[in-house]
PDB file of C-alpha atoms in Angstrom:
ATOM      1  CA  ARG A   1     112.612 103.359 105.630  1.00 52.00           C
ATOM      2  CA  ALA A   2     112.505 100.153 107.655  1.00 50.00           C
ATOM      3  CA  ALA A   3     112.412 102.224 110.841  1.00 57.00           C
ATOM      4  CA  LEU A   4     109.497 104.265 109.513  1.00 56.00           C
ATOM      5  CA  ALA A   5     107.574 101.087 108.783  1.00 51.00           C
ATOM      6  CA  SER A   6     107.386 100.117 112.455  1.00 54.00           C
ATOM      7  CA  ALA A   7     106.575 103.558 113.871  1.00 57.00           C
ATOM      8  CA  HIS A   8     103.214 105.242 114.532  1.00 59.00           C
ATOM      9  CA  GLN A   9     101.152 102.100 114.029  1.00 59.00           C
ATOM     10  CA  CYS A  10      97.532 102.364 115.204  1.00 64.00           C
ATOM     11  CA  HIS A  11      97.878 106.087 115.875  1.00 78.00           C
ATOM     12  CA  PRO A  12      95.048 108.426 114.827  1.00 86.00           C
ATOM     13  CA  LEU A  13      95.708 110.456 111.709  1.00 90.00           C
ATOM     14  CA  PRO A  14      97.213 113.889 112.468  1.00 92.00           C
ATOM     15  CA  ARG A  15      95.208 117.101 112.501  1.00 93.00           C
ATOM     16  CA  THR A  16      97.502 118.582 109.858  1.00 95.00           C
ATOM     17  CA  LEU A  17      96.120 116.082 107.322  1.00 97.00           C
ATOM     18  CA  SER A  18      93.295 117.126 105.006  1.00 97.00           C
ATOM     19  CA  VAL A  19      91.732 114.540 102.687  1.00 97.00           C
ATOM     20  CA  LEU A  20      89.610 115.643  99.739  1.00 97.00           C
ATOM     21  CA  LYS A  21      85.988 114.692 100.367  1.00 96.00           C
ATOM     22  CA  SER A  22      85.317 111.256  98.876  1.00 94.00           C
ATOM     23  CA  THR A  23      82.314 112.123  96.729  1.00 96.00           C
ATOM     24  CA  PRO A  24      81.004 109.560  94.217  1.00 97.00           C
ATOM     25  CA  GLN A  25      82.855 111.529  91.513  1.00 96.00           C
ATOM     26  CA  VAL A  26      86.188 111.361  93.371  1.00 97.00           C
ATOM     27  CA  ARG A  27      85.633 107.698  94.220  1.00 97.00           C
ATOM     28  CA  GLY A  28      84.862 107.001  90.582  1.00 97.00           C
ATOM     29  CA  MET A  29      88.075 108.626  89.393  1.00 97.00           C
ATOM     30  CA  HIS A  30      90.058 106.630  91.944  1.00 97.00           C
ATOM     31  CA  THR A  31      88.399 103.466  90.686  1.00 97.00           C
ATOM     32  CA  ILE A  32      89.593 104.204  87.167  1.00 97.00           C
ATOM     33  CA  ILE A  33      93.201 105.109  87.959  1.00 97.00           C
ATOM     34  CA  ARG A  34      93.615 102.235  90.437  1.00 96.00           C
ATOM     35  CA  ASP A  35      92.383  99.653  87.913  1.00 97.00           C
ATOM     36  CA  LYS A  36      95.380  97.834  86.414  1.00 95.00           C
ATOM     37  CA  GLU A  37      93.432  97.413  83.154  1.00 96.00           C
ATOM     38  CA  THR A  38      93.008 101.161  82.636  1.00 96.00           C
ATOM     39  CA  SER A  39      94.728 102.410  79.484  1.00 95.00           C
ATOM     40  CA  ARG A  40      97.499 104.989  79.732  1.00 96.00           C
ATOM     41  CA  ASP A  41      95.342 107.676  78.075  1.00 96.00           C
ATOM     42  CA  GLU A  42      92.525 107.104  80.564  1.00 97.00           C
ATOM     43  CA  PHE A  43      94.992 107.010  83.456  1.00 96.00           C
ATOM     44  CA  ILE A  44      96.458 110.370  82.452  1.00 97.00           C
ATOM     45  CA  PHE A  45      93.050 111.979  81.846  1.00 97.00           C
ATOM     46  CA  TYR A  46      91.544 111.057  85.214  1.00 97.00           C
ATOM     47  CA  SER A  47      94.772 111.672  87.107  1.00 97.00           C
ATOM     48  CA  LYS A  48      94.786 115.222  85.734  1.00 97.00           C
ATOM     49  CA  ARG A  49      91.198 115.714  86.877  1.00 97.00           C
ATOM     50  CA  LEU A  50      92.085 114.599  90.383  1.00 97.00           C
ATOM     51  CA  MET A  51      95.167 116.819  90.413  1.00 97.00           C
ATOM     52  CA  ARG A  52      93.067 119.870  89.571  1.00 97.00           C
ATOM     53  CA  LEU A  53      90.620 119.093  92.393  1.00 97.00           C
ATOM     54  CA  LEU A  54      93.517 118.526  94.782  1.00 97.00           C
ATOM     55  CA  ILE A  55      95.182 121.836  93.927  1.00 97.00           C
ATOM     56  CA  GLU A  56      91.930 123.768  94.304  1.00 96.00           C
ATOM     57  CA  HIS A  57      91.334 122.089  97.669  1.00 97.00           C
ATOM     58  CA  ALA A  58      94.844 122.953  98.838  1.00 97.00           C
ATOM     59  CA  LEU A  59      94.502 126.619  97.917  1.00 96.00           C
ATOM     60  CA  SER A  60      91.594 126.934 100.349  1.00 95.00           C
ATOM     61  CA  PHE A  61      94.108 126.607 103.216  1.00 96.00           C
ATOM     62  CA  LEU A  62      96.104 129.665 102.183  1.00 96.00           C
ATOM     63  CA  PRO A  63      95.687 132.789 104.324  1.00 96.00           C
ATOM     64  CA  PHE A  64      93.113 135.294 103.117  1.00 96.00           C
ATOM     65  CA  GLN A  65      92.144 138.731 104.374  1.00 97.00           C
ATOM     66  CA  ASP A  66      89.071 140.897 103.947  1.00 97.00           C
ATOM     67  CA  CYS A  67      88.999 143.293 101.028  1.00 97.00           C
ATOM     68  CA  VAL A  68      86.375 145.430  99.279  1.00 98.00           C
ATOM     69  CA  VAL A  69      86.062 145.912  95.524  1.00 97.00           C
ATOM     70  CA  ARG A  70      83.713 147.992  93.386  1.00 97.00           C
ATOM     71  CA  THR A  71      81.485 146.065  90.962  1.00 97.00           C
ATOM     72  CA  PRO A  72      80.525 147.306  87.436  1.00 97.00           C
ATOM     73  CA  GLN A  73      77.162 148.275  88.935  1.00 97.00           C
ATOM     74  CA  GLY A  74      78.947 150.766  91.191  1.00 96.00           C
ATOM     75  CA  GLN A  75      78.377 148.714  94.338  1.00 97.00           C
ATOM     76  CA  ASP A  76      80.860 147.526  96.955  1.00 97.00           C
ATOM     77  CA  TYR A  77      81.529 143.811  97.319  1.00 98.00           C
ATOM     78  CA  ALA A  78      83.096 142.550 100.539  1.00 97.00           C
ATOM     79  CA  GLY A  79      85.394 139.730  99.487  1.00 97.00           C
ATOM     80  CA  LYS A  80      88.673 138.020 100.294  1.00 96.00           C
ATOM     81  CA  CYS A  81      92.225 138.519  99.014  1.00 95.00           C
ATOM     82  CA  TYR A  82      95.281 136.279  99.308  1.00 94.00           C
ATOM     83  CA  ALA A  83      97.261 137.526 102.301  1.00 94.00           C
ATOM     84  CA  GLY A  84     100.636 136.055 101.396  1.00 90.00           C
ATOM     85  CA  LYS A  85     103.467 137.326  99.222  1.00 90.00           C
ATOM     86  CA  GLN A  86     103.653 134.649  96.530  1.00 93.00           C
ATOM     87  CA  ILE A  87     102.948 130.979  95.814  1.00 96.00           C
ATOM     88  CA  THR A  88     105.729 128.684  94.624  1.00 97.00           C
ATOM     89  CA  GLY A  89     105.343 125.095  93.485  1.00 97.00           C
ATOM     90  CA  VAL A  90     108.099 122.549  94.024  1.00 97.00           C
ATOM     91  CA  SER A  91     107.789 119.142  92.364  1.00 96.00           C
ATOM     92  CA  ILE A  92     109.571 116.001  93.483  1.00 95.00           C
ATOM     93  CA  LEU A  93     110.746 114.410  90.235  1.00 89.00           C
ATOM     94  CA  ARG A  94     109.644 112.615  88.293  1.00 84.00           C
ATOM     95  CA  ALA A  95     106.011 111.953  89.217  1.00 90.00           C
ATOM     96  CA  GLY A  96     105.566 115.277  90.990  1.00 92.00           C
ATOM     97  CA  GLU A  97     106.136 117.244  87.794  1.00 94.00           C
ATOM     98  CA  THR A  98     102.890 115.833  86.387  1.00 95.00           C
ATOM     99  CA  MET A  99     101.060 118.071  88.882  1.00 96.00           C
ATOM    100  CA  GLU A 100     102.680 121.276  87.614  1.00 96.00           C
ATOM    101  CA  PRO A 101     100.117 121.960  84.822  1.00 96.00           C
ATOM    102  CA  ALA A 102      97.239 121.777  87.323  1.00 96.00           C
ATOM    103  CA  LEU A 103      99.011 124.265  89.579  1.00 97.00           C
ATOM    104  CA  ARG A 104      99.770 126.619  86.688  1.00 96.00           C
ATOM    105  CA  ALA A 105      96.142 126.426  85.559  1.00 95.00           C
ATOM    106  CA  VAL A 106      94.860 127.920  88.812  1.00 93.00           C
ATOM    107  CA  CYS A 107      97.801 130.041  90.048  1.00 93.00           C
ATOM    108  CA  LYS A 108      98.720 132.757  87.573  1.00 88.00           C
ATOM    109  CA  ASP A 109     102.475 133.313  87.163  1.00 88.00           C
ATOM    110  CA  VAL A 110     103.318 130.698  89.800  1.00 94.00           C
ATOM    111  CA  ARG A 111     107.023 129.930  90.133  1.00 95.00           C
ATOM    112  CA  ILE A 112     108.165 126.310  89.900  1.00 96.00           C
ATOM    113  CA  GLY A 113     111.136 124.529  91.435  1.00 96.00           C
ATOM    114  CA  THR A 114     112.226 120.902  91.211  1.00 95.00           C
ATOM    115  CA  ILE A 115     113.872 118.361  93.489  1.00 95.00           C
ATOM    116  CA  LEU A 116     115.181 114.953  92.418  1.00 94.00           C
ATOM    117  CA  ILE A 117     115.418 112.439  95.246  1.00 89.00           C
ATOM    118  CA  GLN A 118     116.354 108.846  94.434  1.00 86.00           C
ATOM    119  CA  THR A 119     116.484 105.763  96.584  1.00 78.00           C
ATOM    120  CA  ASN A 120     119.893 104.126  96.828  1.00 78.00           C
ATOM    121  CA  GLN A 121     119.277 100.533  95.772  1.00 75.00           C
ATOM    122  CA  LEU A 122     121.990  99.226  98.092  1.00 78.00           C
ATOM    123  CA  THR A 123     121.073 101.096 101.276  1.00 75.00           C
ATOM    124  CA  GLY A 124     117.371 101.716 100.685  1.00 70.00           C
ATOM    125  CA  GLU A 125     117.836 105.338 101.798  1.00 78.00           C
ATOM    126  CA  PRO A 126     116.797 108.491  99.880  1.00 83.00           C
ATOM    127  CA  GLU A 127     119.513 110.645  98.343  1.00 88.00           C
ATOM    128  CA  LEU A 128     119.309 114.203  96.954  1.00 91.00           C
ATOM    129  CA  HIS A 129     120.516 114.249  93.349  1.00 92.00           C
ATOM    130  CA  TYR A 130     119.266 117.530  91.907  1.00 93.00           C
ATOM    131  CA  LEU A 131     117.809 120.799  93.195  1.00 94.00           C
ATOM    132  CA  ARG A 132     116.541 123.927  91.471  1.00 95.00           C
ATOM    133  CA  LEU A 133     114.571 126.445  93.519  1.00 95.00           C
ATOM    134  CA  PRO A 134     113.440 129.990  92.655  1.00 94.00           C
ATOM    135  CA  LYS A 135     115.236 132.870  94.331  1.00 91.00           C
ATOM    136  CA  ASP A 136     113.850 134.390  97.536  1.00 91.00           C
ATOM    137  CA  ILE A 137     111.626 131.397  98.219  1.00 94.00           C
ATOM    138  CA  SER A 138     111.724 131.953 101.976  1.00 93.00           C
ATOM    139  CA  ASP A 139     108.788 134.407 101.929  1.00 92.00           C
ATOM    140  CA  ASP A 140     106.525 132.215  99.791  1.00 95.00           C
ATOM    141  CA  HIS A 141     103.887 129.640 100.514  1.00 97.00           C
ATOM    142  CA  VAL A 142     105.351 126.499  98.969  1.00 97.00           C
ATOM    143  CA  ILE A 143     103.230 123.735  97.453  1.00 97.00           C
ATOM    144  CA  LEU A 144     105.372 120.595  97.498  1.00 98.00           C
ATOM    145  CA  MET A 145     104.062 118.032  95.003  1.00 97.00           C
ATOM    146  CA  ASP A 146     104.521 114.279  94.715  1.00 95.00           C
ATOM    147  CA  CYS A 147     101.883 111.942  93.292  1.00 94.00           C
ATOM    148  CA  THR A 148     102.306 109.138  95.832  1.00 94.00           C
ATOM    149  CA  VAL A 149     103.808 109.018  99.317  1.00 94.00           C
ATOM    150  CA  SER A 150     104.362 105.596 100.855  1.00 91.00           C
ATOM    151  CA  THR A 151     106.961 105.742 103.647  1.00 89.00           C
ATOM    152  CA  GLY A 152     107.370 109.508 103.477  1.00 91.00           C
ATOM    153  CA  ALA A 153     111.169 109.286 103.249  1.00 90.00           C
ATOM    154  CA  ALA A 154     111.465 111.300 100.022  1.00 92.00           C
ATOM    155  CA  ALA A 155     108.878 113.851 101.156  1.00 94.00           C
ATOM    156  CA  MET A 156     110.700 114.394 104.451  1.00 94.00           C
ATOM    157  CA  MET A 157     113.992 114.960 102.663  1.00 94.00           C
ATOM    158  CA  ALA A 158     112.279 117.479 100.358  1.00 96.00           C
ATOM    159  CA  VAL A 159     110.765 119.316 103.335  1.00 97.00           C
ATOM    160  CA  ARG A 160     114.199 119.426 104.987  1.00 96.00           C
ATOM    161  CA  VAL A 161     115.646 120.971 101.811  1.00 96.00           C
ATOM    162  CA  LEU A 162     112.969 123.691 101.905  1.00 97.00           C
ATOM    163  CA  LEU A 163     113.625 124.370 105.586  1.00 97.00           C
ATOM    164  CA  ASP A 164     117.341 124.659 104.808  1.00 96.00           C
ATOM    165  CA  HIS A 165     116.369 127.393 102.340  1.00 95.00           C
ATOM    166  CA  ASP A 166     114.549 129.260 105.134  1.00 96.00           C
ATOM    167  CA  VAL A 167     110.993 128.399 104.109  1.00 97.00           C
ATOM    168  CA  PRO A 168     108.919 128.435 107.332  1.00 97.00           C
ATOM    169  CA  GLU A 169     107.513 125.015 108.181  1.00 97.00           C
ATOM    170  CA  ASP A 170     103.952 126.298 108.433  1.00 96.00           C
ATOM    171  CA  LYS A 171     104.188 127.677 104.876  1.00 97.00           C
ATOM    172  CA  ILE A 172     104.866 124.260 103.350  1.00 98.00           C
ATOM    173  CA  PHE A 173     101.935 122.303 101.915  1.00 98.00           C
ATOM    174  CA  LEU A 174     102.665 118.689 100.928  1.00 98.00           C
ATOM    175  CA  LEU A 175     100.279 117.549  98.170  1.00 98.00           C
ATOM    176  CA  SER A 176      99.878 113.998  96.929  1.00 97.00           C
ATOM    177  CA  LEU A 177      97.187 112.114  95.028  1.00 96.00           C
ATOM    178  CA  LEU A 178      97.612 109.072  97.249  1.00 97.00           C
ATOM    179  CA  MET A 179      99.361 108.512 100.569  1.00 96.00           C
ATOM    180  CA  ALA A 180      99.882 105.583 102.896  1.00 94.00           C
ATOM    181  CA  GLU A 181      99.122 106.067 106.577  1.00 93.00           C
ATOM    182  CA  MET A 182     102.776 105.368 107.313  1.00 92.00           C
ATOM    183  CA  GLY A 183     103.865 108.282 105.159  1.00 93.00           C
ATOM    184  CA  VAL A 184     101.293 110.619 106.706  1.00 95.00           C
ATOM    185  CA  HIS A 185     102.429 109.777 110.234  1.00 94.00           C
ATOM    186  CA  SER A 186     106.121 109.999 109.377  1.00 92.00           C
ATOM    187  CA  VAL A 187     105.878 113.453 107.810  1.00 95.00           C
ATOM    188  CA  ALA A 188     103.558 114.775 110.529  1.00 95.00           C
ATOM    189  CA  TYR A 189     105.793 113.479 113.322  1.00 93.00           C
ATOM    190  CA  ALA A 190     108.952 114.962 111.817  1.00 93.00           C
ATOM    191  CA  PHE A 191     107.331 118.240 110.727  1.00 96.00           C
ATOM    192  CA  PRO A 192     104.178 118.866 112.791  1.00 95.00           C
ATOM    193  CA  ARG A 193     103.481 122.261 111.183  1.00 97.00           C
ATOM    194  CA  VAL A 194     103.548 121.093 107.560  1.00 98.00           C
ATOM    195  CA  ARG A 195     100.046 120.764 106.119  1.00 98.00           C
ATOM    196  CA  ILE A 196      99.450 117.444 104.359  1.00 98.00           C
ATOM    197  CA  ILE A 197      96.782 117.354 101.642  1.00 98.00           C
ATOM    198  CA  THR A 198      95.727 114.358  99.574  1.00 98.00           C
ATOM    199  CA  THR A 199      92.785 112.783  97.752  1.00 97.00           C
ATOM    200  CA  ALA A 200      93.017 109.431  99.583  1.00 97.00           C
ATOM    201  CA  VAL A 201      94.906 107.592 102.334  1.00 96.00           C
ATOM    202  CA  ASP A 202      95.521 103.836 102.116  1.00 96.00           C
ATOM    203  CA  LYS A 203      96.251 101.885 105.267  1.00 91.00           C
ATOM    204  CA  ARG A 204      99.224  99.687 104.402  1.00 89.00           C
ATOM    205  CA  VAL A 205     102.510  99.342 102.552  1.00 89.00           C
ATOM    206  CA  ASN A 206     103.967  95.956 101.695  1.00 90.00           C
ATOM    207  CA  ASP A 207     107.500  94.640 102.185  1.00 85.00           C
ATOM    208  CA  LEU A 208     108.618  96.512  99.061  1.00 85.00           C
ATOM    209  CA  PHE A 209     107.181  99.780 100.436  1.00 84.00           C
ATOM    210  CA  ARG A 210     104.385  99.820  97.886  1.00 91.00           C
ATOM    211  CA  ILE A 211     101.048 101.292  98.929  1.00 94.00           C
ATOM    212  CA  ILE A 212      98.301  98.711  99.443  1.00 94.00           C
ATOM    213  CA  PRO A 213      95.790  98.568  97.742  1.00 95.00           C
ATOM    214  CA  GLY A 214      97.531 101.442  96.002  1.00 95.00           C
ATOM    215  CA  ILE A 215      97.824 102.680  92.462  1.00 94.00           C
ATOM    216  CA  GLY A 216     101.051 101.074  91.232  1.00 93.00           C
ATOM    217  CA  ASN A 217     104.093 103.113  90.242  1.00 92.00           C
ATOM    218  CA  PHE A 218     102.527 106.395  89.184  1.00 94.00           C
ATOM    219  CA  GLY A 219     105.444 107.586  87.066  1.00 91.00           C
ATOM    220  CA  ASP A 220     105.629 104.359  85.080  1.00 93.00           C
ATOM    221  CA  ARG A 221     101.888 104.322  84.397  1.00 95.00           C
ATOM    222  CA  TYR A 222     101.774 108.034  83.497  1.00 94.00           C
ATOM    223  CA  PHE A 223     104.885 108.144  81.296  1.00 93.00           C
ATOM    224  CA  GLY A 224     104.504 104.644  79.884  1.00 91.00           C
ATOM    225  CA  THR A 225     107.862 103.382  81.137  1.00 86.00           C
ATOM    226  CA  ASP A 226     108.801  99.978  82.507  1.00 71.00           C
ATOM    227  CA  ALA A 227     108.615  99.456  86.261  1.00 61.00           C
ATOM    228  CA  VAL A 228     111.838  99.125  88.240  1.00 56.00           C
ATOM    229  CA  PRO A 229     112.006  95.700  89.927  1.00 52.00           C
ATOM    230  CA  ASP A 230     111.476  95.921  93.687  1.00 50.00           C
ATOM    231  CA  GLY A 231     111.113  99.702  93.558  1.00 52.00           C
ATOM    232  CA  SER A 232     108.767 101.541  95.918  1.00 54.00           C
ATOM    233  CA  ASP A 233     105.823 103.611  94.706  1.00 55.00           C
ATOM    234  CA  GLU A 234     107.175 106.981  95.725  1.00 55.00           C
ATOM    235  CA  GLU A 235     110.812 107.290  94.712  1.00 48.00           C
ATOM    236  CA  GLU A 236     112.957 106.707  91.659  1.00 47.00           C
ATOM    237  CA  VAL A 237     115.794 104.241  92.157  1.00 43.00           C
ATOM    238  CA  ALA A 238     119.475 104.994  91.837  1.00 40.00           C
ATOM    239  CA  TYR A 239     121.838 102.106  91.289  1.00 32.00           C
ATOM    240  CA  THR A 240     125.228 102.794  92.808  1.00 33.00           C
ATOM    241  CA  GLY A 241     128.228 100.563  92.975  1.00 35.00           C
TER     242      GLY A 241
END
């Protein structure tokens, strides 16, 4: 992660990045969830609203083809139909699983997989601890979900896992409520065909790899758990001896 911190500084943001339009409504929701005084109930409520907007925005990048249907008035309507085989969601535990309900709300019968990646407290490097993916995922468009991405180390490991399961790089969509520029550049440099979609990008991370100005540790604020000392925003911490 230290190497990622010094790379890609002052570079323009990649073309594969799409940021949800910062309307007054979106800005207002960010104001609430970024405020350290916001109650847990309010944090959860407005985070869920942002997640729904993020998912809907991401689905607009899926491939569609022309199709014609017949309306109840007996008239033809020239519309669009999803041109892929299936959509699968994969959440990076634990914060990423909070985005699953928003995905299920808009994608009927979507399949869900999970990946647990933890940061080794001694080495500072991400480690894969658990993996459960649906069968035959290689033909699907995969929505990879994590609520915050700071350095991008965990996200890159998750993308590598999907590639190892034969998911084409251009069928992977990385979704996050908040990303640091470092994480955006790191993922885009390593995987230039992965589409990166978020509601906001903050410019910096601090020495503890926390996004600045940031949102705090999303999982702790959402689940009401105590923060891990010196932990980054994006990954759980594994203590190994």
